[in-house]
Every structure is written in C-alpha cells, then in structure tokens.
GROMACS .gro file of N, CA and C in nm:
model
  444
    1UNK      N    1   8.921   7.735  10.962
    1UNK     CA    2   8.876   7.861  10.907
    1UNK      C    3   8.788   7.932  11.009
    2UNK      N    4   8.813   8.061  11.027
    2UNK     CA    5   8.727   8.141  11.114
    2UNK      C    6   8.593   8.162  11.046
    3UNK      N    7   8.489   8.174  11.126
    3UNK     CA    8   8.357   8.208  11.075
    3UNK      C    9   8.336   8.357  11.097
    4UNK      N   10   8.262   8.417  11.007
    4UNK     CA   11   8.233   8.558  11.014
    4UNK      C   12   8.145   8.590  11.133
    5UNK      N   13   8.184   8.689  11.211
    5UNK     CA   14   8.099   8.746  11.314
    5UNK      C   15   8.035   8.869  11.250
    6UNK      N   16   7.909   8.858  11.213
    6UNK     CA   17   7.843   8.966  11.139
    6UNK      C   18   7.841   9.097  11.217
    7UNK      N   19   7.850   9.090  11.350
    7UNK     CA   20   7.852   9.213  11.429
    7UNK      C   21   7.982   9.290  11.414
    8UNK      N   22   8.086   9.223  11.368
    8UNK     CA   23   8.215   9.291  11.349
    8UNK      C   24   8.232   9.344  11.207
    9UNK      N   25   8.129   9.329  11.123
    9UNK     CA   26   8.136   9.375  10.985
    9UNK      C   27   8.061   9.507  10.969
   10UNK      N   28   8.132   9.609  10.925
   10UNK     CA   29   8.075   9.740  10.897
   10UNK      C   30   8.065   9.756  10.746
   11UNK      N   31   7.943   9.777  10.694
   11UNK     CA   32   7.921   9.787  10.550
   11UNK      C   33   7.879   9.930  10.515
   12UNK      N   34   7.941   9.985  10.412
   12UNK     CA   35   7.909  10.119  10.365
   12UNK      C   36   7.884  10.113  10.214
   13UNK      N   37   7.768  10.163  10.172
   13UNK     CA   38   7.736  10.171  10.030
   13UNK      C   39   7.770  10.311   9.981
   14UNK      N   40   7.847  10.319   9.873
   14UNK     CA   41   7.891  10.447   9.821
   14UNK      C   42   7.791  10.508   9.724
   15UNK      N   43   7.826  10.623   9.675
   15UNK     CA   44   7.741  10.698   9.583
   15UNK      C   45   7.711  10.614   9.459
   16UNK      N   46   7.584  10.614   9.421
   16UNK     CA   47   7.543  10.543   9.300
   16UNK      C   48   7.525  10.393   9.317
   17UNK      N   49   7.539  10.345   9.440
   17UNK     CA   50   7.524  10.203   9.467
   17UNK      C   51   7.421  10.185   9.578
   18UNK      N   52   7.323  10.100   9.552
   18UNK     CA   53   7.224  10.069   9.656
   18UNK      C   54   7.245   9.925   9.702
   19UNK      N   55   7.161   9.880   9.790
   19UNK     CA   56   7.173   9.743   9.839
   19UNK      C   57   7.139   9.641   9.732
   20UNK      N   58   7.071   9.683   9.624
   20UNK     CA   59   7.028   9.585   9.523
   20UNK      C   60   7.074   9.616   9.381
   21UNK      N   61   7.138   9.728   9.358
   21UNK     CA   62   7.184   9.758   9.222
   21UNK      C   63   7.291   9.866   9.222
   22UNK      N   64   7.365   9.882   9.116
   22UNK     CA   65   7.374   9.795   8.999
   22UNK      C   66   7.466   9.677   9.027
   23UNK      N   67   7.465   9.580   8.938
   23UNK     CA   68   7.562   9.469   8.950
   23UNK      C   69   7.697   9.517   8.895
   24UNK      N   70   7.694   9.583   8.781
   24UNK     CA   71   7.815   9.640   8.722
   24UNK      C   72   7.786   9.786   8.693
   25UNK      N   73   7.866   9.881   8.737
   25UNK     CA   74   7.989   9.862   8.815
   25UNK      C   75   7.957   9.845   8.964
   26UNK      N   76   8.020   9.748   9.024
   26UNK     CA   77   8.004   9.724   9.168
   26UNK      C   78   8.137   9.667   9.216
   27UNK      N   79   8.204   9.744   9.302
   27UNK     CA   80   8.336   9.705   9.351
   27UNK      C   81   8.334   9.699   9.503
   28UNK      N   82   8.417   9.613   9.555
   28UNK     CA   83   8.425   9.589   9.699
   28UNK      C   84   8.567   9.620   9.748
   29UNK      N   85   8.574   9.695   9.856
   29UNK     CA   86   8.700   9.720   9.925
   29UNK      C   87   8.683   9.668  10.066
   30UNK      N   88   8.756   9.563  10.102
   30UNK     CA   89   8.746   9.504  10.235
   30UNK      C   90   8.877   9.527  10.309
   31UNK      N   91   8.867   9.596  10.422
   31UNK     CA   92   8.983   9.620  10.508
   31UNK      C   93   8.949   9.573  10.648
   32UNK      N   94   9.047   9.578  10.736
   32UNK     CA   95   9.024   9.532  10.874
   32UNK      C   96   9.110   9.611  10.972
   33UNK      N   97   9.073   9.600  11.097
   33UNK     CA   98   9.153   9.657  11.206
   33UNK      C   99   9.221   9.542  11.279
   34UNK      N  100   9.354   9.547  11.285
   34UNK     CA  101   9.428   9.445  11.360
   34UNK      C  102   9.399   9.457  11.510
   35UNK      N  103   9.364   9.576  11.554
   35UNK     CA  104   9.342   9.600  11.697
   35UNK      C  105   9.206   9.547  11.743
   36UNK      N  106   9.100   9.584  11.670
   36UNK     CA  107   8.964   9.547  11.714
   36UNK      C  108   8.912   9.420  11.647
   37UNK      N  109   8.972   9.381  11.535
   37UNK     CA  110   8.923   9.266  11.461
   37UNK      C  111   8.805   9.300  11.372
   38UNK      N  112   8.764   9.427  11.368
   38UNK     CA  113   8.652   9.467  11.284
   38UNK      C  114   8.688   9.461  11.137
   39UNK      N  115   8.587   9.432  11.056
   39UNK     CA  116   8.601   9.433  10.911
   39UNK      C  117   8.522   9.552  10.856
   40UNK      N  118   8.577   9.615  10.753
   40UNK     CA  119   8.513   9.731  10.691
   40UNK      C  120   8.498   9.703  10.542
   41UNK      N  121   8.372   9.699  10.497
   41UNK     CA  122   8.342   9.669  10.357
   41UNK      C  123   8.276   9.791  10.294
   42UNK      N  124   8.339   9.842  10.189
   42UNK     CA  125   8.279   9.949  10.110
   42UNK      C  126   8.234   9.889   9.979
   43UNK      N  127   8.109   9.919   9.941
   43UNK     CA  128   8.052   9.871   9.816
   43UNK      C  129   8.013   9.993   9.736
   44UNK      N  130   8.076  10.010   9.620
   44UNK     CA  131   8.044  10.125   9.534
   44UNK      C  132   8.098  10.101   9.394
   45UNK      N  133   8.084  10.201   9.309
   45UNK     CA  134   8.125  10.187   9.170
   45UNK      C  135   8.277  10.195   9.151
   46UNK      N  136   8.348  10.237   9.254
   46UNK     CA  137   8.494  10.245   9.248
   46UNK      C  138   8.550  10.187   9.377
   47UNK      N  139   8.678  10.158   9.377
   47UNK     CA  140   8.741  10.111   9.501
   47UNK      C  141   8.754  10.228   9.598
   48UNK      N  142   8.749  10.199   9.726
   48UNK     CA  143   8.761  10.301   9.830
   48UNK      C  144   8.910  10.321   9.861
   49UNK      N  145   8.977  10.397   9.775
   49UNK     CA  146   9.122  10.414   9.786
   49UNK      C  147   9.163  10.479   9.918
   50UNK      N  148   9.074  10.555   9.980
   50UNK     CA  149   9.106  10.618  10.107
   50UNK      C  150   9.127  10.516  10.218
   51UNK      N  151   9.073  10.397  10.202
   51UNK     CA  152   9.086  10.292  10.304
   51UNK      C  153   9.211  10.205  10.284
   52UNK      N  154   9.276  10.219  10.170
   52UNK     CA  155   9.392  10.135  10.140
   52UNK      C  156   9.516  10.196  10.203
   53UNK      N  157   9.589  10.115  10.280
   53UNK     CA  158   9.709  10.162  10.350
   53UNK      C  159   9.834  10.106  10.284
   54UNK      N  160   9.949  10.150  10.334
   54UNK     CA  161  10.077  10.100  10.284
   54UNK      C  162  10.096   9.950  10.310
   55UNK      N  163  10.021   9.895  10.404
   55UNK     CA  164  10.031   9.751  10.433
   55UNK      C  165   9.982   9.668  10.315
   56UNK      N  166   9.888   9.722  10.238
   56UNK     CA  167   9.831   9.653  10.122
   56UNK      C  168   9.776   9.516  10.159
   57UNK      N  169   9.702   9.510  10.272
   57UNK     CA  170   9.642   9.384  10.312
   57UNK      C  171   9.491   9.381  10.288
   58UNK      N  172   9.445   9.474  10.206
   58UNK     CA  173   9.302   9.477  10.171
   58UNK      C  174   9.270   9.370  10.068
   59UNK      N  175   9.141   9.342  10.058
   59UNK     CA  176   9.090   9.253   9.953
   59UNK      C  177   9.000   9.339   9.866
   60UNK      N  178   9.029   9.342   9.737
   60UNK     CA  179   8.949   9.416   9.639
   60UNK      C  180   8.875   9.315   9.553
   61UNK      N  181   8.754   9.350   9.512
   61UNK     CA  182   8.677   9.259   9.427
   61UNK      C  183   8.582   9.342   9.341
   62UNK      N  184   8.541   9.282   9.230
   62UNK     CA  185   8.445   9.349   9.142
   62UNK      C  186   8.372   9.245   9.058
   63UNK      N  187   8.250   9.283   9.020
   63UNK     CA  188   8.173   9.200   8.928
   63UNK      C  189   8.219   9.227   8.786
   64UNK      N  190   8.239   9.119   8.709
   64UNK     CA  191   8.275   9.130   8.568
   64UNK      C  192   8.187   9.035   8.489
   65UNK      N  193   8.187   9.055   8.358
   65UNK     CA  194   8.116   8.964   8.268
   65UNK      C  195   8.217   8.873   8.202
   66UNK      N  196   8.186   8.745   8.198
   66UNK     CA  197   8.264   8.650   8.121
   66UNK      C  198   8.186   8.620   7.994
   67UNK      N  199   8.234   8.532   7.914
   67UNK     CA  200   8.161   8.496   7.793
   67UNK      C  201   8.029   8.428   7.825
   68UNK      N  202   8.020   8.372   7.945
   68UNK     CA  203   7.900   8.297   7.983
   68UNK      C  204   7.806   8.377   8.074
   69UNK      N  205   7.860   8.446   8.174
   69UNK     CA  206   7.775   8.512   8.272
   69UNK      C  207   7.863   8.599   8.361
   70UNK      N  208   7.811   8.632   8.479
   70UNK     CA  209   7.885   8.712   8.575
   70UNK      C  210   7.991   8.628   8.646
   71UNK      N  211   8.096   8.697   8.689
   71UNK     CA  212   8.200   8.637   8.772
   71UNK      C  213   8.246   8.742   8.871
   72UNK      N  214   8.289   8.698   8.989
   72UNK     CA  215   8.347   8.789   9.087
   72UNK      C  216   8.498   8.776   9.078
   73UNK      N  217   8.563   8.887   9.044
   73UNK     CA  218   8.710   8.891   9.038
   73UNK      C  219   8.760   8.952   9.167
   74UNK      N  220   8.853   8.883   9.232
   74UNK     CA  221   8.909   8.926   9.360
   74UNK      C  222   9.059   8.949   9.339
   75UNK      N  223   9.110   9.055   9.401
   75UNK     CA  224   9.252   9.091   9.385
   75UNK      C  225   9.316   9.111   9.522
   76UNK      N  226   9.433   9.049   9.540
   76UNK     CA  227   9.512   9.071   9.661
   76UNK      C  228   9.657   9.100   9.620
   77UNK      N  229   9.723   9.184   9.698
   77UNK     CA  230   9.861   9.222   9.672
   77UNK      C  231   9.950   9.141   9.765
   78UNK      N  232  10.015   9.040   9.710
   78UNK     CA  233  10.099   8.952   9.791
   78UNK      C  234  10.225   9.025   9.837
   79UNK      N  235  10.283   9.107   9.752
   79UNK     CA  236  10.407   9.179   9.787
   79UNK      C  237  10.373   9.315   9.845
   80UNK      N  238  10.442   9.353   9.952
   80UNK     CA  239  10.436   9.492   9.994
   80UNK      C  240  10.577   9.548  10.011
   81UNK      N  241  10.674   9.465   9.982
   81UNK     CA  242  10.814   9.505   9.978
   81UNK      C  243  10.887   9.400   9.896
   82UNK      N  244  11.008   9.429   9.855
   82UNK     CA  245  11.082   9.333   9.772
   82UNK      C  246  11.157   9.235   9.862
   83UNK      N  247  11.081   9.137   9.909
   83UNK     CA  248  11.137   9.038   9.999
   83UNK      C  249  11.058   8.909   9.978
   84UNK      N  250  11.117   8.808   9.914
   84UNK     CA  251  11.042   8.686   9.886
   84UNK      C  252  10.996   8.611  10.011
   85UNK      N  253  11.067   8.623  10.120
   85UNK     CA  254  11.026   8.557  10.244
   85UNK      C  255  10.897   8.622  10.296
   86UNK      N  256  10.893   8.755  10.295
   86UNK     CA  257  10.772   8.826  10.339
   86UNK      C  258  10.656   8.797  10.244
   87UNK      N  259  10.685   8.786  10.114
   87UNK     CA  260  10.579   8.753  10.019
   87UNK      C  261  10.522   8.614  10.046
   88UNK      N  262  10.608   8.520  10.081
   88UNK     CA  263  10.561   8.385  10.114
   88UNK      C  264  10.472   8.388  10.237
   89UNK      N  265  10.509   8.465  10.338
   89UNK     CA  266  10.428   8.476  10.459
   89UNK      C  267  10.294   8.542  10.427
   90UNK      N  268  10.297   8.652  10.352
   90UNK     CA  269  10.174   8.721  10.316
   90UNK      C  270  10.085   8.632  10.230
   91UNK      N  271  10.143   8.556  10.140
   91UNK     CA  272  10.066   8.463  10.058
   91UNK      C  273   9.991   8.364  10.147
   92UNK      N  274  10.062   8.306  10.244
   92UNK     CA  275  10.000   8.210  10.335
   92UNK      C  276   9.885   8.274  10.415
   93UNK      N  277   9.906   8.398  10.458
   93UNK     CA  278   9.801   8.468  10.534
   93UNK      C  279   9.679   8.492  10.446
   94UNK      N  280   9.702   8.539  10.322
   94UNK     CA  281   9.588   8.561  10.232
   94UNK      C  282   9.512   8.431  10.206
   95UNK      N  283   9.582   8.323  10.181
   95UNK     CA  284   9.516   8.194  10.154
   95UNK      C  285   9.434   8.151  10.276
   96UNK      N  286   9.488   8.172  10.394
   96UNK     CA  287   9.418   8.133  10.517
   96UNK      C  288   9.296   8.222  10.544
   97UNK      N  289   9.309   8.352  10.522
   97UNK     CA  290   9.204   8.448  10.558
   97UNK      C  291   9.104   8.476  10.447
   98UNK      N  292   9.135   8.436  10.325
   98UNK     CA  293   9.046   8.468  10.213
   98UNK      C  294   8.905   8.410  10.228
   99UNK      N  295   8.887   8.289  10.279
   99UNK     CA  296   8.749   8.241  10.298
   99UNK      C  297   8.665   8.334  10.386
  100UNK      N  298   8.725   8.388  10.492
  100UNK     CA  299   8.654   8.484  10.578
  100UNK      C  300   8.622   8.611  10.500
  101UNK      N  301   8.716   8.659  10.421
  101UNK     CA  302   8.693   8.780  10.340
  101UNK      C  303   8.580   8.757  10.240
  102UNK      N  304   8.578   8.643  10.176
  102UNK     CA  305   8.471   8.613  10.080
  102UNK      C  306   8.336   8.600  10.151
  103UNK      N  307   8.337   8.540  10.268
  103UNK     CA  308   8.213   8.531  10.346
  103UNK      C  309   8.163   8.671  10.383
  104UNK      N  310   8.255   8.762  10.417
  104UNK     CA  311   8.218   8.899  10.451
  104UNK      C  312   8.156   8.971  10.331
  105UNK      N  313   8.212   8.951  10.213
  105UNK     CA  314   8.156   9.014  10.093
  105UNK      C  315   8.017   8.958  10.064
  106UNK      N  316   8.002   8.828  10.070
  106UNK     CA  317   7.872   8.765  10.043
  106UNK      C  318   7.769   8.812  10.146
  107UNK      N  319   7.806   8.813  10.273
  107UNK     CA  320   7.711   8.856  10.376
  107UNK      C  321   7.682   9.006  10.364
  108UNK      N  322   7.785   9.084  10.342
  108UNK     CA  323   7.767   9.229  10.334
  108UNK      C  324   7.681   9.272  10.217
  109UNK      N  325   7.681   9.196  10.110
  109UNK     CA  326   7.602   9.230   9.992
  109UNK      C  327   7.487   9.131   9.972
  110UNK      N  328   7.434   9.080  10.081
  110UNK     CA  329   7.330   8.977  10.075
  110UNK      C  330   7.203   9.025  10.007
  111UNK      N  331   7.168   9.153  10.016
  111UNK     CA  332   7.046   9.201   9.951
  111UNK      C  333   7.058   9.195   9.800
  112UNK      N  334   7.176   9.229   9.746
  112UNK     CA  335   7.198   9.215   9.602
  112UNK      C  336   7.184   9.069   9.561
  113UNK      N  337   7.240   8.980   9.641
  113UNK     CA  338   7.237   8.838   9.608
  113UNK      C  339   7.097   8.779   9.621
  114UNK      N  340   7.019   8.825   9.718
  114UNK     CA  341   6.880   8.779   9.731
  114UNK      C  342   6.797   8.824   9.612
  115UNK      N  343   6.826   8.944   9.562
  115UNK     CA  344   6.753   8.999   9.448
  115UNK      C  345   6.796   8.932   9.317
  116UNK      N  346   6.922   8.888   9.311
  116UNK     CA  347   6.979   8.828   9.190
  116UNK      C  348   7.037   8.690   9.227
  117UNK      N  349   6.950   8.597   9.259
  117UNK     CA  350   6.992   8.466   9.311
  117UNK      C  351   7.091   8.393   9.219
  118UNK      N  352   7.084   8.419   9.090
  118UNK     CA  353   7.176   8.353   8.996
  118UNK      C  354   7.321   8.388   9.025
  119UNK      N  355   7.346   8.500   9.095
  119UNK     CA  356   7.483   8.539   9.127
  119UNK      C  357   7.549   8.443   9.226
  120UNK      N  358   7.469   8.370   9.303
  120UNK     CA  359   7.527   8.270   9.394
  120UNK      C  360   7.604   8.162   9.317
  121UNK      N  361   7.567   8.141   9.191
  121UNK     CA  362   7.636   8.039   9.109
  121UNK      C  363   7.757   8.096   9.036
  122UNK      N  364   7.782   8.226   9.051
  122UNK     CA  365   7.893   8.290   8.980
  122UNK      C  366   8.027   8.240   9.033
  123UNK      N  367   8.120   8.216   8.943
  123UNK     CA  368   8.253   8.174   8.989
  123UNK      C  369   8.328   8.290   9.053
  124UNK      N  370   8.417   8.256   9.145
  124UNK     CA  371   8.505   8.353   9.210
  124UNK      C  372   8.647   8.324   9.163
  125UNK      N  373   8.708   8.423   9.099
  125UNK     CA  374   8.847   8.412   9.057
  125UNK      C  375   8.930   8.504   9.144
  126UNK      N  376   9.039   8.452   9.198
  126UNK     CA  377   9.127   8.531   9.283
  126UNK      C  378   9.259   8.550   9.211
  127UNK      N  379   9.298   8.677   9.193
  127UNK     CA  380   9.426   8.711   9.133
  127UNK      C  381   9.521   8.750   9.245
  128UNK      N  382   9.620   8.667   9.267
  128UNK     CA  383   9.725   8.697   9.363
  128UNK      C  384   9.833   8.773   9.286
  129UNK      N  385   9.853   8.899   9.319
  129UNK     CA  386   9.950   8.983   9.247
  129UNK      C  387  10.084   8.982   9.319
  130UNK      N  388  10.188   8.945   9.245
  130UNK     CA  389  10.322   8.938   9.302
  130UNK      C  390  10.426   8.954   9.192
  131UNK      N  391  10.540   9.008   9.230
  131UNK     CA  392  10.654   9.015   9.138
  131UNK      C  393  10.721   8.878   9.123
  132UNK      N  394  10.691   8.787   9.216
  132UNK     CA  395  10.753   8.654   9.215
  132UNK      C  396  10.659   8.556   9.146
  133UNK      N  397  10.704   8.491   9.040
  133UNK     CA  398  10.616   8.402   8.963
  133UNK      C  399  10.545   8.294   9.046
  134UNK      N  400  10.609   8.244   9.149
  134UNK     CA  401  10.548   8.138   9.230
  134UNK      C  402  10.422   8.188   9.303
  135UNK      N  403  10.416   8.316   9.332
  135UNK     CA  404  10.300   8.372   9.403
  135UNK      C  405  10.204   8.446   9.310
  136UNK      N  406  10.247   8.478   9.190
  136UNK     CA  407  10.166   8.554   9.095
  136UNK      C  408  10.080   8.456   9.015
  137UNK      N  409   9.950   8.451   9.050
  137UNK     CA  410   9.865   8.348   8.989
  137UNK      C  411   9.719   8.388   8.994
  138UNK      N  412   9.639   8.317   8.915
  138UNK     CA  413   9.494   8.331   8.914
  138UNK      C  414   9.435   8.196   8.952
  139UNK      N  415   9.344   8.196   9.052
  139UNK     CA  416   9.285   8.071   9.099
  139UNK      C  417   9.134   8.082   9.102
  140UNK      N  418   9.068   7.970   9.078
  140UNK     CA  419   8.924   7.959   9.094
  140UNK      C  420   8.897   7.919   9.239
  141UNK      N  421   8.812   7.998   9.310
  141UNK     CA  422   8.783   7.973   9.451
  141UNK      C  423   8.637   7.934   9.471
  142UNK      N  424   8.581   7.863   9.379
  142UNK     CA  425   8.443   7.815   9.393
  142UNK      C  426   8.342   7.918   9.346
  143UNK      N  427   8.225   7.915   9.407
  143UNK     CA  428   8.118   8.008   9.373
  143UNK      C  429   8.074   8.081   9.500
  144UNK      N  430   7.993   8.185   9.484
  144UNK     CA  431   7.949   8.261   9.600
  144UNK      C  432   7.869   8.175   9.696
  145UNK      N  433   7.798   8.076   9.645
  145UNK     CA  434   7.719   7.989   9.733
  145UNK      C  435   7.808   7.912   9.832
  146UNK      N  436   7.936   7.898   9.801
  146UNK     CA  437   8.028   7.830   9.893
  146UNK      C  438   8.058   7.913  10.018
  147UNK      N  439   8.022   8.042  10.016
  147UNK     CA  440   8.059   8.133  10.123
  147UNK      C  441   7.940   8.199  10.191
  148UNK      N  442   7.819   8.140  10.176
  148UNK     CA  443   7.704   8.200  10.244
  148UNK      C  444   7.673   8.135  10.376
   0.00000   0.00000   0.00000
C-alpha cells in the first residue's frame, strides 16, 4: 500500500463548511491527476460535481447517522462502460488504492477529527457500485483510526 504524501494533497473547503464543522452535511470528493500524482479533496455540504469526469474514478464519501452513531459512507463507481473485464480491472484498482484515498480523507479533514475525536471510532462502509452483481457490494473497511 502506498503511503500518503501530504504535500501532494490539495484540500478545499466549500461554502458552509469549515475545518471543524458541521459533521452533517459534510461530503468529500476525492479526485487525482494521473500526470502529477496530486490528490484533490473537496470538503463541503455537497459533492463537487465539477471535479467528476467521464472516467468516474473519484471517491465520494459522506458522514451519515446509523442507529448507534456516525458512520462514513464511501462510494465508488466500478463500471464506466458495459464491459465486465474493465469492471474487474477497475474493481481491483479501487481495492488497491482505497486505503490511500481513505488516508487522504482522514488527513485532509484532520481538524474536524481532532475536534470530534469520537469520529475516529466511526465505521467506514464502502459501496462499490456496479451493474454486475459480483462487483456490486457494501463492505466494512474498518474505522477512521485505521487510516491516520
């Protein structure tokens, strides 16, 4: 697993969102540059749709409430065309790169987490979205403390 280079992470807080509040609504849009390797994280009350490309290789996440407490829901689009072979490749890439993406979210929003330490114990659920049942699934990926 690659480790996050914090110098390659660009964080932008959107309207109505500060470094420490609110928890809900708080959404994350994480994109990257294949050329420079830079990561771009937008934190705001809505997803940064302007950053989403036809490649659909972004990672989206948001804070939600469960019956017990907060949880971080993460969404990735496994399919970007109707081709099961490409979906299998994209699935493998997401599984490999997701720890780095989660580390980027945790690092990028560290002030919120320092202010609300209980969020480090929040579970992370990842929804892999696909038209193919083998790739369309919801998985538990630990807690935020696993990625700090």
